[in-house]
CSV table of C-alpha atoms in Angstrom, one decimal:
chain,number,residue,atom,x,y,z
A,1,MET,CA,119.6,50.4,99.2
A,2,ALA,CA,117.3,52.5,96.9
A,3,GLU,CA,113.6,52.3,97.4
A,4,GLU,CA,111.8,50.4,94.7
A,5,GLU,CA,109.9,52.5,92.2
A,6,PRO,CA,106.1,51.7,92.4
A,7,HIS,CA,104.5,50.3,89.3
A,8,GLY,CA,101.4,48.5,88.3
A,9,ILE,CA,103.0,45.5,86.5
A,10,ARG,CA,101.9,42.1,87.6
A,11,ILE,CA,103.7,38.8,86.7
A,12,HIS,CA,101.6,35.6,86.5
A,13,LEU,CA,104.3,33.1,86.3
A,14,ASP,CA,102.9,31.0,89.2
A,15,ARG,CA,99.6,30.7,87.5
A,16,LEU,CA,101.1,29.6,84.2
A,17,LEU,CA,103.4,27.1,85.8
A,18,ALA,CA,100.6,25.6,87.8
A,19,ALA,CA,98.4,25.3,84.7
A,20,ARG,CA,101.1,23.5,82.9
A,21,GLY,CA,102.2,21.3,85.8
A,22,MET,CA,105.7,22.7,85.6
A,23,THR,CA,108.2,23.7,88.3
A,24,LEU,CA,110.4,26.8,88.3
A,25,THR,CA,113.4,24.5,88.1
A,26,GLU,CA,112.0,22.8,85.0
A,27,LEU,CA,111.3,26.2,83.4
A,28,SER,CA,114.8,27.4,84.3
A,29,ALA,CA,116.4,24.4,82.6
A,30,GLN,CA,114.3,24.8,79.4
A,31,VAL,CA,114.7,28.6,79.2
A,32,GLY,CA,118.3,28.6,80.1
A,33,ILE,CA,118.3,31.2,82.9
A,34,THR,CA,118.9,30.6,86.6
A,35,VAL,CA,116.2,29.6,89.1
A,36,VAL,CA,117.2,32.7,91.1
A,37,ASN,CA,116.5,35.1,88.2
A,38,LEU,CA,113.2,33.4,87.4
A,39,SER,CA,112.3,33.7,91.1
A,40,VAL,CA,113.0,37.4,91.0
A,41,LEU,CA,110.7,37.7,88.1
A,42,LYS,CA,108.0,35.5,89.6
A,43,ASN,CA,108.0,37.5,92.8
A,44,GLY,CA,107.7,40.9,91.0
A,45,ARG,CA,111.1,42.1,92.0
A,46,ALA,CA,112.6,42.2,88.5
A,47,LYS,CA,113.4,45.7,87.2
A,48,ALA,CA,113.6,44.6,83.6
A,49,ILE,CA,113.4,41.5,81.3
A,50,ARG,CA,115.1,41.0,78.0
A,51,PHE,CA,112.9,40.4,75.1
A,52,SER,CA,114.9,37.3,74.2
A,53,THR,CA,114.2,35.9,77.7
A,54,LEU,CA,110.5,36.9,77.5
A,55,SER,CA,110.3,35.2,74.1
A,56,ARG,CA,111.9,32.0,75.4
A,57,ILE,CA,109.6,31.9,78.4
A,58,CYS,CA,106.6,32.3,76.1
A,59,GLU,CA,107.9,29.5,73.8
A,60,VAL,CA,108.4,27.1,76.6
A,61,LEU,CA,105.0,27.9,78.3
A,62,GLN,CA,103.2,28.2,75.0
A,63,CYS,CA,101.7,31.6,75.9
A,64,GLN,CA,101.7,35.2,74.9
A,65,PRO,CA,103.5,38.0,76.8
A,66,GLY,CA,100.1,39.3,77.9
A,67,ASP,CA,99.4,36.0,79.6
A,68,LEU,CA,102.6,36.4,81.7
A,69,ILE,CA,102.6,40.2,82.3
A,70,THR,CA,99.7,42.5,82.9
A,71,HIS,CA,99.3,46.1,84.0
A,72,ASP,CA,97.0,46.9,87.0
A,73,PRO,CA,95.8,50.5,86.5
A,74,ALA,CA,94.7,50.5,90.2
A,75,GLU,CA,98.5,50.8,91.0
A,76,PRO,CA,99.4,54.2,89.7
A,77,VAL,CA,103.0,55.2,89.4
A,78,ARG,CA,103.5,57.9,92.0
A,79,GLY,CA,105.5,61.1,91.3
A,80,ARG,CA,105.1,61.0,87.5
A,81,PRO,CA,102.6,63.1,85.5
A,82,LEU,CA,100.0,61.2,83.5
């Protein structure tokens, strides 16, 4: 299995779900993607997200993409020039 590429992207799905009193299962049903795929995203293991999925998550959680995804510059991407 290939080693995961380091990145500084952070997903705040837990925080948003807690603030809205919603479970991952409820979000899954409303967004129309599996709990497994949402769990991969929530745990920071996703390699990509479709804009349509991101848009639907934001609609359901009534948030902006920046509320869900942030970049932590303290986590530089190794092996790539700046």
